[in-house]
Amino acid sequence: MEGYFIVGTDSGCGKTHVCAALLRDFRARGVKAVGCMPVSCGDRRDARLLRDAMGDPAQPLDLVNPVHLRTVAAPLMAAELEGRALSLDELEQSCRAMAGQGGPLLVDSCGCWATPLAPGVIVGDLAVRLQLPVILVAANRLGAAGQVAMAVNAMRLARVACRGVILNSTSDEWDTACVTNAGLIERCTGVPVLAQLIAGQDDVDSSALQSN
């Protein structure tokens, strides 16, 4: 299966924003890429954003986002509160079903690498099952380098390749950390920083994913 598993360092880092930008750029380059959000919690705005970025408004939302939990919480807790049980097999199959449409698959994961999906199961376990290279999205702010390092170490322990990091600015103001994070991340982890987005930037060069 061709594609990328996109995971964030924490909530609110702009993971879905980056995923949608990559989908749009693939389309602009004439590449049919598809997006999948295996689990969503709360509303489905992010799932609709992915579908819009794919340029296929007729695509069933339940295919793009097969598991929707209305509770705003980690998937494990949201599922338990709603009387559901998530399984790794179910989530893997839903991603593979979307991949069957052809082109690279971008999996927009729920939360960070260690976000609990089911008892004893985390988001990283789905990445291991799919064996897709990971794109790690981090908010470009103080503390980002440490968060990235922890996530990359967890991926290495799981023997999953981290293709690169995308730093996403969530504020118009840049401090010393914002300016130096990219270099520090590359020095400390050996993982390339593929892009640094300024606040509100909605385009990402998808060719960077394949050049590293």
Short mmCIF file of C-alpha atoms in Angstrom, two decimals:
data_model
loop_
_atom_site.label_atom_id
_atom_site.label_comp_id
_atom_site.label_asym_id
_atom_site.label_seq_id
_atom_site.Cartn_x
_atom_site.Cartn_y
_atom_site.Cartn_z
CA MET A 1 0.00 0.00 0.00
CA GLU A 2 1.37 3.39 -1.02
CA GLY A 3 0.91 6.43 1.17
CA TYR A 4 1.70 8.09 4.47
CA PHE A 5 0.49 7.88 8.06
CA ILE A 6 0.11 11.40 9.42
CA VAL A 7 0.30 11.82 13.18
CA GLY A 8 0.61 14.85 15.43
CA THR A 9 2.74 15.49 18.48
CA ASP A 10 -0.36 16.66 20.37
CA SER A 11 -3.87 18.01 19.90
CA GLY A 12 -4.25 21.28 18.04
CA CYS A 13 -0.96 21.02 16.15
CA GLY A 14 -2.65 21.32 12.74
CA LYS A 15 -2.39 17.69 11.62
CA THR A 16 -5.61 17.68 9.57
CA HIS A 17 -4.78 21.10 8.12
CA VAL A 18 -1.48 19.68 6.84
CA CYS A 19 -3.10 16.48 5.57
CA ALA A 20 -5.68 18.45 3.57
CA ALA A 21 -2.96 20.72 2.15
CA LEU A 22 -1.01 17.68 0.97
CA LEU A 23 -4.11 16.20 -0.66
CA ARG A 24 -4.73 19.44 -2.55
CA ASP A 25 -1.11 19.58 -3.70
CA PHE A 26 -1.19 15.99 -4.94
CA ARG A 27 -4.30 16.89 -6.97
CA ALA A 28 -2.61 19.99 -8.39
CA ARG A 29 0.24 17.75 -9.56
CA GLY A 30 -2.18 15.40 -11.29
CA VAL A 31 -1.86 12.66 -8.67
CA LYS A 32 -5.06 11.08 -7.37
CA ALA A 33 -4.49 10.84 -3.63
CA VAL A 34 -7.12 9.78 -1.12
CA GLY A 35 -7.53 10.66 2.53
CA CYS A 36 -8.85 8.55 5.36
CA MET A 37 -9.67 9.53 8.93
CA PRO A 38 -10.27 6.16 10.62
CA VAL A 39 -11.65 7.72 13.82
CA SER A 40 -13.07 11.14 14.63
CA CYS A 41 -14.29 12.43 18.00
CA GLY A 42 -16.67 15.36 18.34
CA ASP A 43 -17.94 16.84 15.08
CA ARG A 44 -16.94 15.82 11.56
CA ARG A 45 -15.57 19.11 10.28
CA ASP A 46 -12.10 17.64 9.85
CA ALA A 47 -13.46 14.67 7.91
CA ARG A 48 -15.33 17.04 5.59
CA LEU A 49 -12.15 19.08 5.17
CA LEU A 50 -10.35 15.96 3.96
CA ARG A 51 -13.16 15.07 1.56
CA ASP A 52 -13.16 18.60 0.13
CA ALA A 53 -9.38 18.47 -0.28
CA MET A 54 -9.74 15.26 -2.28
CA GLY A 55 -11.96 17.16 -4.72
CA ASP A 56 -14.66 14.49 -4.58
CA PRO A 57 -17.77 15.90 -2.86
CA ALA A 58 -19.74 12.77 -3.78
CA GLN A 59 -17.41 10.59 -1.72
CA PRO A 60 -19.42 9.06 1.16
CA LEU A 61 -18.29 10.64 4.41
CA ASP A 62 -18.63 7.26 6.13
CA LEU A 63 -15.94 5.91 3.82
CA VAL A 64 -13.58 8.81 4.49
CA ASN A 65 -14.36 8.67 8.22
CA PRO A 66 -15.77 5.22 9.05
CA VAL A 67 -15.84 5.63 12.85
CA HIS A 68 -17.40 8.81 14.21
CA LEU A 69 -17.71 9.24 17.96
CA ARG A 70 -19.66 12.26 19.14
CA THR A 71 -17.94 12.56 22.50
CA VAL A 72 -14.99 14.97 22.64
CA ALA A 73 -12.44 12.71 24.30
CA ALA A 74 -9.73 10.21 23.47
CA PRO A 75 -11.18 7.48 21.20
CA LEU A 76 -10.95 4.79 23.91
CA MET A 77 -12.96 6.86 26.38
CA ALA A 78 -15.37 8.21 23.75
CA ALA A 79 -16.11 4.69 22.52
CA GLU A 80 -16.69 3.37 26.04
CA LEU A 81 -19.02 6.24 26.90
CA GLU A 82 -21.01 5.55 23.73
CA GLY A 83 -21.15 1.79 24.28
CA ARG A 84 -18.82 0.93 21.43
CA ALA A 85 -15.60 -1.00 21.10
CA LEU A 86 -12.94 -0.15 18.55
CA SER A 87 -10.80 -2.89 17.07
CA LEU A 88 -7.47 -2.61 15.32
CA ASP A 89 -8.68 -5.02 12.63
CA GLU A 90 -11.70 -2.81 11.87
CA LEU A 91 -9.61 0.34 11.60
CA GLU A 92 -7.00 -1.34 9.42
CA GLN A 93 -9.66 -2.68 7.06
CA SER A 94 -11.27 0.74 6.71
CA CYS A 95 -7.93 2.28 5.71
CA ARG A 96 -7.26 -0.48 3.20
CA ALA A 97 -10.75 -0.03 1.73
CA MET A 98 -9.98 3.62 1.07
CA ALA A 99 -6.59 2.72 -0.39
CA GLY A 100 -8.39 0.50 -2.87
CA GLN A 101 -9.55 3.61 -4.72
CA GLY A 102 -6.02 4.05 -6.08
CA GLY A 103 -3.26 6.59 -5.58
CA PRO A 104 -1.39 7.42 -2.40
CA LEU A 105 -3.38 7.08 0.81
CA LEU A 106 -2.99 9.75 3.50
CA VAL A 107 -4.17 8.43 6.85
CA ASP A 108 -5.11 11.28 9.18
CA SER A 109 -4.72 9.61 12.56
CA CYS A 110 -6.55 10.61 15.70
CA GLY A 111 -4.30 12.56 18.05
CA CYS A 112 -0.69 11.63 18.75
CA TRP A 113 1.32 8.41 18.53
CA ALA A 114 0.30 7.23 22.01
CA THR A 115 -3.40 8.23 21.86
CA PRO A 116 -5.41 5.24 23.18
CA LEU A 117 -7.82 3.67 20.68
CA ALA A 118 -8.88 0.58 22.62
CA PRO A 119 -7.65 -1.25 25.73
CA GLY A 120 -3.97 -1.91 25.10
CA VAL A 121 -4.09 -0.33 21.63
CA ILE A 122 -2.69 3.06 20.62
CA VAL A 123 -2.57 5.05 17.39
CA GLY A 124 0.98 3.84 16.80
CA ASP A 125 -0.27 0.25 16.62
CA LEU A 126 -2.36 1.17 13.57
CA ALA A 127 0.72 2.69 11.94
CA VAL A 128 2.57 -0.57 12.56
CA ARG A 129 -0.25 -2.57 10.99
CA LEU A 130 -0.39 -0.39 7.88
CA GLN A 131 3.40 -0.18 7.50
CA LEU A 132 3.20 3.29 5.99
CA PRO A 133 5.98 5.84 6.52
CA VAL A 134 5.00 8.45 9.10
CA ILE A 135 4.78 12.19 8.62
CA LEU A 136 4.95 13.85 12.03
CA VAL A 137 3.21 17.23 12.42
CA ALA A 138 4.22 19.50 15.27
CA ALA A 139 3.10 22.97 16.31
CA ASN A 140 6.13 25.21 15.88
CA ARG A 141 6.48 26.53 19.41
CA LEU A 142 8.56 26.12 22.54
CA GLY A 143 8.75 22.44 23.46
CA ALA A 144 8.25 21.13 19.92
CA ALA A 145 11.75 19.65 19.67
CA GLY A 146 11.25 17.53 22.78
CA GLN A 147 7.82 16.35 21.65
CA VAL A 148 9.19 15.39 18.24
CA ALA A 149 12.12 13.53 19.79
CA MET A 150 9.82 11.48 22.03
CA ALA A 151 7.55 10.58 19.12
CA VAL A 152 10.46 9.65 16.84
CA ASN A 153 11.97 7.45 19.56
CA ALA A 154 8.64 5.65 19.96
CA MET A 155 8.46 5.06 16.20
CA ARG A 156 11.98 3.63 16.15
CA LEU A 157 11.12 1.24 18.96
CA ALA A 158 8.12 0.12 16.88
CA ARG A 159 10.34 -0.14 13.77
CA VAL A 160 8.25 2.34 11.84
CA ALA A 161 9.98 4.79 9.52
CA CYS A 162 9.47 8.51 10.15
CA ARG A 163 9.76 10.11 6.72
CA GLY A 164 9.95 13.62 8.15
CA VAL A 165 8.53 16.40 10.27
CA ILE A 166 6.29 19.28 9.22
CA LEU A 167 6.33 22.27 11.55
CA ASN A 168 3.09 24.22 11.60
CA SER A 169 2.95 27.71 13.10
CA THR A 170 -0.19 28.35 15.10
CA SER A 171 0.67 31.98 15.84
CA ASP A 172 1.75 34.97 13.76
CA GLU A 173 4.51 35.71 16.25
CA TRP A 174 7.83 33.91 15.96
CA ASP A 175 10.14 33.63 18.95
CA THR A 176 13.59 32.07 19.25
CA ALA A 177 12.13 28.57 19.60
CA CYS A 178 10.15 28.91 16.37
CA VAL A 179 13.24 30.01 14.46
CA THR A 180 15.54 27.31 15.84
CA ASN A 181 13.22 24.30 16.16
CA ALA A 182 13.87 22.91 12.68
CA GLY A 183 17.63 22.82 13.07
CA LEU A 184 17.41 21.43 16.58
CA ILE A 185 15.01 18.66 15.52
CA GLU A 186 17.25 17.57 12.68
CA ARG A 187 20.35 17.61 14.89
CA CYS A 188 18.75 15.67 17.75
CA THR A 189 16.72 13.11 15.79
CA GLY A 190 18.33 12.81 12.36
CA VAL A 191 14.86 13.19 10.85
CA PRO A 192 14.44 15.87 8.15
CA VAL A 193 12.09 18.80 8.57
CA LEU A 194 10.14 18.69 5.30
CA ALA A 195 8.35 22.02 5.63
CA GLN A 196 7.79 24.96 7.97
CA LEU A 197 4.37 26.56 7.59
CA ILE A 198 3.58 30.07 8.67
CA ALA A 199 0.27 30.72 10.41
CA GLY A 200 -2.63 30.20 8.03
CA GLN A 201 -0.52 28.73 5.22
CA ASP A 202 -2.69 26.20 3.40
CA ASP A 203 -0.25 24.79 0.85
CA VAL A 204 2.44 22.14 1.30
CA ASP A 205 4.77 20.83 -1.40
CA SER A 206 3.89 17.12 -1.56
CA SER A 207 7.02 16.36 -3.59
CA ALA A 208 9.04 16.90 -0.39
CA LEU A 209 7.58 13.65 0.96
CA GLN A 210 9.18 11.64 -1.82
CA SER A 211 12.52 13.42 -1.94
CA ASN A 212 13.70 12.38 1.51
#
